[in-house]
Coordinates of C-alpha atoms and ligand atoms in Angstrom, one line a residue:
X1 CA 153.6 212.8 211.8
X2 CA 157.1 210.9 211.8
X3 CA 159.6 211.5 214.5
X4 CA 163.0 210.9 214.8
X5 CA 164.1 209.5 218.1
X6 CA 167.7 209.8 219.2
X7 CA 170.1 208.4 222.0
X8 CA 173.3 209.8 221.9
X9 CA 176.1 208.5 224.4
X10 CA 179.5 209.5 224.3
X11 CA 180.9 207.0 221.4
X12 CA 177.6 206.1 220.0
X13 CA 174.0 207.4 218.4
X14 CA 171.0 205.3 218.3
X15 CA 167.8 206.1 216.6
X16 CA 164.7 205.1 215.8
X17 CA 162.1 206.4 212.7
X18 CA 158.6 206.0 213.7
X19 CA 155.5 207.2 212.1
X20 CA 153.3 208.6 215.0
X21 CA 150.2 208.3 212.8
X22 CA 150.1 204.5 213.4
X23 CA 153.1 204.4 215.9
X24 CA 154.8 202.1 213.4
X25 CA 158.8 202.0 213.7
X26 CA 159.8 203.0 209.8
X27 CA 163.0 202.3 210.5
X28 CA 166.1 202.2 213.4
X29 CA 169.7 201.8 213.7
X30 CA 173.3 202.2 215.5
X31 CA 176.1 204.4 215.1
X32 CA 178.8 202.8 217.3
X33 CA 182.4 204.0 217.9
X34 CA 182.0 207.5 216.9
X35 CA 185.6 209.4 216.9
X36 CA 187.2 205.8 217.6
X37 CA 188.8 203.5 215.0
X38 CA 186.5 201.4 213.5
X39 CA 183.2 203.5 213.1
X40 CA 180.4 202.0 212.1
X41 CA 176.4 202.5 211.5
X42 CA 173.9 199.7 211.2
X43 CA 170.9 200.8 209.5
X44 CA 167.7 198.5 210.0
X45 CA 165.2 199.4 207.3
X46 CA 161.9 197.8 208.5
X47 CA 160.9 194.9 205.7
X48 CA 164.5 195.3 204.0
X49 CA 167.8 194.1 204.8
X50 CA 170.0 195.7 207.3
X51 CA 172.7 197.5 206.0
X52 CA 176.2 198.7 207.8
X53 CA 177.8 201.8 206.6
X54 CA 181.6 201.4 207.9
X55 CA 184.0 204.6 207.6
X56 CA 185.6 207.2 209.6
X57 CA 183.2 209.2 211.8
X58 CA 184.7 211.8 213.4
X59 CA 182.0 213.7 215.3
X60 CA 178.3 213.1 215.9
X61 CA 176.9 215.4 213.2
X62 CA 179.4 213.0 210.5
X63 CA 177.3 210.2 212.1
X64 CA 173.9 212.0 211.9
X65 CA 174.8 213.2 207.8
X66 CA 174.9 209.0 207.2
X67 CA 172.2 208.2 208.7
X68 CA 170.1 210.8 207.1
X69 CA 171.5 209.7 203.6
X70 CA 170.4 206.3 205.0
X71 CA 166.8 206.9 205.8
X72 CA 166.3 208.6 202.3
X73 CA 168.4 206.3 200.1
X74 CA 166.0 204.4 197.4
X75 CA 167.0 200.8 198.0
X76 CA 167.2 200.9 201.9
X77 CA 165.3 204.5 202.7
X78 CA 162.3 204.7 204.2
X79 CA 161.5 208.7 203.1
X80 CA 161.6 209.9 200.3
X81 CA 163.0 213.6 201.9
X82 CA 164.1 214.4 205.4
X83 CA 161.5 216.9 205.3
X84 CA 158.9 214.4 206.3
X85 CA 160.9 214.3 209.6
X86 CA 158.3 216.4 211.4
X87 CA 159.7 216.5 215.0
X88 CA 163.0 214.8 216.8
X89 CA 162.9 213.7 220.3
X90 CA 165.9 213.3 222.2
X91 CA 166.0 210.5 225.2
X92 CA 168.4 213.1 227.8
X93 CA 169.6 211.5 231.1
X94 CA 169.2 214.2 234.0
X95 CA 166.9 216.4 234.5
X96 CA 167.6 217.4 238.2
X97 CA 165.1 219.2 239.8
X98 CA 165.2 221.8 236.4
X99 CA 162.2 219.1 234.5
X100 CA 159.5 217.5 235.7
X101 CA 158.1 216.8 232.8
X102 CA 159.6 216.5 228.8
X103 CA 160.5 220.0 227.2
X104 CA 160.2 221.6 223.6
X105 CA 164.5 222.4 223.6
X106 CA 165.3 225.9 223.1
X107 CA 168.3 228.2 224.5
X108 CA 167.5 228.0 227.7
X109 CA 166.8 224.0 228.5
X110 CA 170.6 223.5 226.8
X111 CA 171.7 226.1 229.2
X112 CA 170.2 224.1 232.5
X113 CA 171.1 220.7 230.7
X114 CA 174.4 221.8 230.9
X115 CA 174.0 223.0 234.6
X116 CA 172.5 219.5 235.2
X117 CA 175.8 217.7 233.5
X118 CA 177.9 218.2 237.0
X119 CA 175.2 215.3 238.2
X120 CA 175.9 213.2 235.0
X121 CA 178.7 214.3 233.5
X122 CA 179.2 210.7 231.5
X123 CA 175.4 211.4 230.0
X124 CA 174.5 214.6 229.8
X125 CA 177.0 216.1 227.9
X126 CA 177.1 213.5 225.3
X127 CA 173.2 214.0 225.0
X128 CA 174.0 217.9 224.1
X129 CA 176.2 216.7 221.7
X130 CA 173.5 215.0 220.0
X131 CA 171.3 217.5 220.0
X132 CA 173.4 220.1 218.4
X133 CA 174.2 217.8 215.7
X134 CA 170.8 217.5 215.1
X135 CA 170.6 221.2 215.0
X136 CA 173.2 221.1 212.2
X137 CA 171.8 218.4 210.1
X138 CA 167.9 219.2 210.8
X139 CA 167.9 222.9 211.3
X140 CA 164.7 223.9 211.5
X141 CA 162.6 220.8 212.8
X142 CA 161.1 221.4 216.4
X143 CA 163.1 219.0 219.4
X144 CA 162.0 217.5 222.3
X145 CA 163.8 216.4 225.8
X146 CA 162.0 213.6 227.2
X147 CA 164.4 213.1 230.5
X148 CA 165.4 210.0 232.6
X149 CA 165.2 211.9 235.5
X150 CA 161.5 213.4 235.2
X151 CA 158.9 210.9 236.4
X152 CA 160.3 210.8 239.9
X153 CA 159.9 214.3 240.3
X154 CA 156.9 213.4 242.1
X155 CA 158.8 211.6 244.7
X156 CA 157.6 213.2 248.3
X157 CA 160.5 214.5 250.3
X158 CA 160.8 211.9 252.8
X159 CA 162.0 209.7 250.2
X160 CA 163.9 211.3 248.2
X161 CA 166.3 213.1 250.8
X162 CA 169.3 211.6 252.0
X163 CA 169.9 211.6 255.8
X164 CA 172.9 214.0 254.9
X165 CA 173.1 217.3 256.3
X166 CA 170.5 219.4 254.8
X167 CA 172.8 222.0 253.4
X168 CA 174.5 219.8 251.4
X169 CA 170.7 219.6 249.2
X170 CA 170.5 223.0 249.6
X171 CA 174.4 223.9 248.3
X172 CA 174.7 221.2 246.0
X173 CA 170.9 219.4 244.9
X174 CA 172.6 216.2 246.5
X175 CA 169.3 214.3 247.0
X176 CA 167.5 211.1 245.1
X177 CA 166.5 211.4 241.8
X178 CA 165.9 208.2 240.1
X179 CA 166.4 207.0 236.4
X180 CA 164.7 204.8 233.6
X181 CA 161.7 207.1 234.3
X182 CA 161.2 206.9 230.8
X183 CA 160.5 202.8 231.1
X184 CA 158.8 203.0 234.2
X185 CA 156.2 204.9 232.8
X186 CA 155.6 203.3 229.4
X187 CA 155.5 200.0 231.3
X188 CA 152.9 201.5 234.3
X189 CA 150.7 202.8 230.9
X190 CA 150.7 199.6 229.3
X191 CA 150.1 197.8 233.1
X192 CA 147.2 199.6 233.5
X193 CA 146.0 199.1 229.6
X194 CA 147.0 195.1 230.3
X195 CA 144.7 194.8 233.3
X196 CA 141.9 197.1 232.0
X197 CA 142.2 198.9 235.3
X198 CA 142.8 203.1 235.5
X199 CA 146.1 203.7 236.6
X200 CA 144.8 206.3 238.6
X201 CA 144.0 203.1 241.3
X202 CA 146.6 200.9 240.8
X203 CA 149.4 200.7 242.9
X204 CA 152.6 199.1 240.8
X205 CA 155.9 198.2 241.3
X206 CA 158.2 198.1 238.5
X207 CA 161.1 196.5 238.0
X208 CA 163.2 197.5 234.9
X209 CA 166.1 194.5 235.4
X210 CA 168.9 194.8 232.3
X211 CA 172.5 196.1 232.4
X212 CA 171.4 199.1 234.4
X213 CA 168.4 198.0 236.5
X214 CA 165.9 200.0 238.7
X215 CA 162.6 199.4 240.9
X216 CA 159.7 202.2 241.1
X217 CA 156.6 202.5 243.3
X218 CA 154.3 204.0 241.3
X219 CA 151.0 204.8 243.0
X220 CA 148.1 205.8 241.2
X221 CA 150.2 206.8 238.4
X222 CA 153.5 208.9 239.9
X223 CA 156.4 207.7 241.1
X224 CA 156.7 207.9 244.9
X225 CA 160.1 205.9 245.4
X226 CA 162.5 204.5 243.2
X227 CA 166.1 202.3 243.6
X228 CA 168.4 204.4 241.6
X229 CA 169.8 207.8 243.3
X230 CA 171.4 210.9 242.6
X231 CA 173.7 208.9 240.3
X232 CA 172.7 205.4 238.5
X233 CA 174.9 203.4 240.7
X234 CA 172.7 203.4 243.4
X235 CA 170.3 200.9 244.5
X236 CA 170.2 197.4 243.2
X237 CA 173.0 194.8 242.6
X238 CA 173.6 195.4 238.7
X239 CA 175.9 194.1 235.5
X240 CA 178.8 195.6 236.5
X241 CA 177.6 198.4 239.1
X242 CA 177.7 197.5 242.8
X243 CA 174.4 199.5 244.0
X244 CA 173.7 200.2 248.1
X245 CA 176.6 199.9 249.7
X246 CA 178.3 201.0 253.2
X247 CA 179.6 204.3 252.2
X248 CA 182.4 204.4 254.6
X249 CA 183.5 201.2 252.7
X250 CA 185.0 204.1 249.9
X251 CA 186.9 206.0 252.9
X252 CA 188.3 202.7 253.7
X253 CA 189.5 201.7 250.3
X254 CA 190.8 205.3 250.3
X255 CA 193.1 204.9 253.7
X256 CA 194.5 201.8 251.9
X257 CA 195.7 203.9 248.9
X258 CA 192.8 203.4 246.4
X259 CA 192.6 206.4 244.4
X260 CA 189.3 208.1 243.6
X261 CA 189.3 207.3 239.9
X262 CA 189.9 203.3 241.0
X263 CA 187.3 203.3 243.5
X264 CA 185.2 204.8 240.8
X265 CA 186.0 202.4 238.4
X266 CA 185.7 199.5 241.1
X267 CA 182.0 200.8 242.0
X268 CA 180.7 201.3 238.4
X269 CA 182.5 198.8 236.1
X270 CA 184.1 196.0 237.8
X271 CA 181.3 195.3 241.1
X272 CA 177.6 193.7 240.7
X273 CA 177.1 190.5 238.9
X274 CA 180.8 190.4 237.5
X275 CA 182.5 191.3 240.5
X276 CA 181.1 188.6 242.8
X277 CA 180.9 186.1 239.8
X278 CA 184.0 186.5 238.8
X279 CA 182.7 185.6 235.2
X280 CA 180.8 188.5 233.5
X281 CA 178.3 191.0 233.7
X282 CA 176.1 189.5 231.3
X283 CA 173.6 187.7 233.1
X284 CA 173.2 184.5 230.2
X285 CA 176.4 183.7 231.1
X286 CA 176.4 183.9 234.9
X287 CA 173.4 181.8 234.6
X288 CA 174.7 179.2 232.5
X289 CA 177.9 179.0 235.0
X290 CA 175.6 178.6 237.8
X291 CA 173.4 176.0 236.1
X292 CA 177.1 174.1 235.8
X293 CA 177.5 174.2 239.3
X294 CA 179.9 177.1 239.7
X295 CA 179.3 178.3 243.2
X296 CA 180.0 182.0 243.0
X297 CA 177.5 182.9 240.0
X298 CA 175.0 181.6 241.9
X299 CA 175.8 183.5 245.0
X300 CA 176.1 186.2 241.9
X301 CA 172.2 186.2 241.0
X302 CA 171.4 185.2 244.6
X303 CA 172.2 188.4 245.9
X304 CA 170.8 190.2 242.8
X305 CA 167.4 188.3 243.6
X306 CA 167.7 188.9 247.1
X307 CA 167.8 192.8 246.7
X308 CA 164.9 192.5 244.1
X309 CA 163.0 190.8 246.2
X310 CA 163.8 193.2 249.5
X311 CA 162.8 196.3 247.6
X312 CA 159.7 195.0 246.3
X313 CA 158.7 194.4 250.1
X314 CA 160.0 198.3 251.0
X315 CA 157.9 199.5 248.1
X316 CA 154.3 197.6 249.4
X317 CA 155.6 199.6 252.8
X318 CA 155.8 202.5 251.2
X319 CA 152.3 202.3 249.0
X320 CA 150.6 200.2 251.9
X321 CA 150.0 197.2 249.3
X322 CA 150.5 196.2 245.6
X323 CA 148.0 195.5 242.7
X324 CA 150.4 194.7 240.3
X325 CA 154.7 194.0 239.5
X326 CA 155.9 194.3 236.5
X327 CA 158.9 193.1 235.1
X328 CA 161.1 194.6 232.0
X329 CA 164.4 194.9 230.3
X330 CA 166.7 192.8 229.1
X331 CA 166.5 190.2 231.8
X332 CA 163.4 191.4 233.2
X333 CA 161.3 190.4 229.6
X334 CA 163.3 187.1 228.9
X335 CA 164.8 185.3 232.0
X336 CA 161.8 182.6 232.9
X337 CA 164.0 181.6 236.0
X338 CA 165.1 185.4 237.1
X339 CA 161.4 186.2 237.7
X340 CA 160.4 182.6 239.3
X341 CA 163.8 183.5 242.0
X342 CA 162.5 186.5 242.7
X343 CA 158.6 185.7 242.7
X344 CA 159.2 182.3 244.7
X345 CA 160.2 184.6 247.8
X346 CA 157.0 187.1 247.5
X347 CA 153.9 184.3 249.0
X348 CA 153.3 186.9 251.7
X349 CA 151.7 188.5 248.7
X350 CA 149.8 185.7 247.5
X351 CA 151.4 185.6 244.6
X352 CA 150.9 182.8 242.2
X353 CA 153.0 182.3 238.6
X354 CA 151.4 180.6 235.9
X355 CA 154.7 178.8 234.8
X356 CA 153.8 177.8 231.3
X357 CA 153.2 181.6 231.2
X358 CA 156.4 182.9 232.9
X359 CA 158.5 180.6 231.0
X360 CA 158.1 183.1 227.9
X361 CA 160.1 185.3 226.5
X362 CA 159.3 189.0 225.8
X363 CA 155.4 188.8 225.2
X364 CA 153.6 190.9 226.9
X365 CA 151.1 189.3 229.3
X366 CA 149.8 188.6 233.0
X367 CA 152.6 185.8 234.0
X368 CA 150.3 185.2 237.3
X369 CA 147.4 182.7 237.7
X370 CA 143.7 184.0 237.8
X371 CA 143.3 183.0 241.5
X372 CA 146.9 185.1 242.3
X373 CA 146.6 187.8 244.9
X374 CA 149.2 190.2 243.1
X375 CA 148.8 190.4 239.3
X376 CA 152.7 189.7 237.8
X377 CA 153.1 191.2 234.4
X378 CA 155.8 191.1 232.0
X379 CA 156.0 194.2 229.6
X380 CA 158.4 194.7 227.3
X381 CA 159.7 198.1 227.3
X382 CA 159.6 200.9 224.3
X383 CA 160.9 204.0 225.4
X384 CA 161.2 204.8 222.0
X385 CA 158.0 205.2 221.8
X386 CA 157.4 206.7 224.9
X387 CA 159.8 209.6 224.1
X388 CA 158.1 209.9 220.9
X389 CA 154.6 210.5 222.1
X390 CA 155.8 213.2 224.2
X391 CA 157.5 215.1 221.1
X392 CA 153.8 214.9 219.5
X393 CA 151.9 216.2 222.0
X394 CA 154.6 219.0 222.8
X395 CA 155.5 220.1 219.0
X396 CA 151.4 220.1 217.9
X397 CA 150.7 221.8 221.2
X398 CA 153.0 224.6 220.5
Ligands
LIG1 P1 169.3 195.6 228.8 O1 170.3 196.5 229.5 O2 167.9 195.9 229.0 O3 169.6 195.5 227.3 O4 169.5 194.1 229.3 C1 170.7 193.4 229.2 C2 170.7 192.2 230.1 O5 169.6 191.4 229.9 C3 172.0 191.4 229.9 O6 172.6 191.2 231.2 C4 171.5 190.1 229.4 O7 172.2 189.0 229.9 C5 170.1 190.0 229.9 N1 169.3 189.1 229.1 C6 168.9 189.3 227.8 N2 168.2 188.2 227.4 C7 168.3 187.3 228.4 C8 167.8 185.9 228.5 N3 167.2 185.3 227.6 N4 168.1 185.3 229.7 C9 168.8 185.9 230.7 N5 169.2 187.2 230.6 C10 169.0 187.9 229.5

């Protein structure tokens, strides 16, 4: 069975091709700067040459007709027909309290999607777009939502609602809801598969550290807490998003004349490890600064460390102890020196890092020593994949 797998933001499309017989990728690829100047699509055939497919793209669907002439194109296809696309699953952003687990998409989950979009209006709606270009181009091929949102649906109550008054949960949902589910699943899976241990007895902390990043405690296989809020801003210190903060630091900014839309800005784009480095949001480069001596991008991934570090220890409070942390992402997977930081502050744990290990990059393995209390992992995330195996097991359950 081969699935399509599909990201669609508001500008751009990813996707990925995989044949679900042998979970092998077939083939993946970008469409970037969709209704902007300068559209382009970079198609990734796997064993051929990339290809990039550079013309005016108007809408999604335009997108979606190039790729698909892509994926079945002689030299740098990968199908001979786009009827051997059996099923597309669609990586969708918030699920409120509407999905709880990934959905076969008919009338009725595009109609709550869309109530959801109030909650993520910079997601949601650009991941309806996708799917009804997809409808368009693919008409009659089964889809599948396989939501951010939906693993921490089995949060308990006492952690997932705000100390706000309680009709403001009741009027408006205003309460936790987490994201990177997706990740923090595949990577609890795989933790369990790594340690030969059922994940039905492992308590695990994840931490999914890239642009975005996010921390779940995931007891015996659910999520019972997790970093990231109502919104994706919450939490953590990130690239460019500022994470926990004072609230009443917004009213202040307001009394001095900041408008909504620049406090907004200010919060998502221009805080975290840019705004106290000063340098960028990239975290290569705030390391490299640091490594040079520059004072404030080390105060930069000091705080970051510092508030990975502090949620790990709220997380063994809230599972009363730890079998195993993992670490993924972009930074998560590759920074050797990002993971020793953080690591080098957890002894109460008895956690030991096998440094020839940790200083790896993106294998996936036990990074901890055989005599360490707390197992370390590093697992490269795939929630490509992860989306994909839910659109099997939903479309051939049908
Ligand atoms: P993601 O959002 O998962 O793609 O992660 C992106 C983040 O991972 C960026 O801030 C990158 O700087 C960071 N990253 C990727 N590779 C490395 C690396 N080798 N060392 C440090 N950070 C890295």
């Amino acid at each position: 069975m081969k699935v399509l797998v599909i990201n669609a933001g508001s500008s751009s499309l990813k996707y990925q091709l995989l044949d679900m017989d042998t979970e092998r990728l077939l083939a993946k690829g970008l469409a970037e700067r969709i209704g902007i100047e300068g559209s382009v699509v970079t198609h990734e055939p796997v064993g051929k040459d990339k290809v990039k497919f550079e013309r005016p793209m108007e809408t999604h669907k335009e997108a979606l007709d190039i790729i698909m002439r892509a994926l079945v194109n002689e030299q740098y296809g990968v199908i001979k027909s786009l009827n051997e696309i059996d099923a597309v699953g669609h990586r969708t952003v918030h699920g409120a309290e509407s999905f709880a687990s990934s959905v076969v998409i008919n009338d009725e989950v595009i109609e709550k999607m869309e109530e959801c979009s109030v909650l993520a209006p910079l997601h949601n709606p650009a991941n309806l777009i996708g799917i009804r270009a997809c409808q368009e181009v693919l008409p009659n091929v089964p889809m599948v939502g396989v939501f951010d949102t939906a693993f921490h649906q089995t949060m308990p109550k006492e952690a997932y609602i705000y100390p706000l008054p309680y009709e403001l949960y009741e009027k408006y949902r205003i309460r936790k809801y987490g994201f990177h589910g997706t990740s923090h699943r595949y990577v609890s899976l795989r933790a369990a598969e790594l340690l030969n241990q059922d994940l039905n007895q492992l308590k695990l902390i994840s931490c999914h550290l890239g642009n975005g990043a996010s921390i779940a405690a995931i007891r015996y296989g659910k999520s019972i807490d997790t970093s990231m809020g109502l919104t994706p801003l919450a939490g953590l210190a990130m690239g460019t998003r500022c994470g926990d903060i004072d609230p009443e630091i917004m009213i202040f900014l307001r009394q001095h004349g900041y408008t909504t839309e620049e406090l907004d800005h200010i919060m998502n784009k221009e805080s975290g490890i840019l705004g106290i480095s000063g340098i960028s949001s990239d975290f290569r480069d705030v390391e490299q600064a640091a490594d040079t001596g520059n004072k404030r991008a080390q105060l930069a991934l000091d705080v970051f460390h510092y508030r990975v570090r502090t949620t790990i220890g709220a997380y063994v409070a809230a599972m009363d102890g730890v079998d195993g942390i993992i670490f993924t992402a972009g930074l998560g997977e590759n920074s050797a020196s990002t993971r020793s930081a953080i690591c080098s502050g957890l002894t109460y744990l008895g956690i030991k890092l096998n440094a020839e290990k940790n200083s790896k990059r993106g294998e996936e393995m036990v990074i901890s020593t055989a005599d360490s209390a707390t197992n370390v992992m590093v697992i490269p995330t795939n929630e490509e994949l992860m989306i994909a195996r839910d659109t099997v097991e939903l479309v051939q359950g049908k």
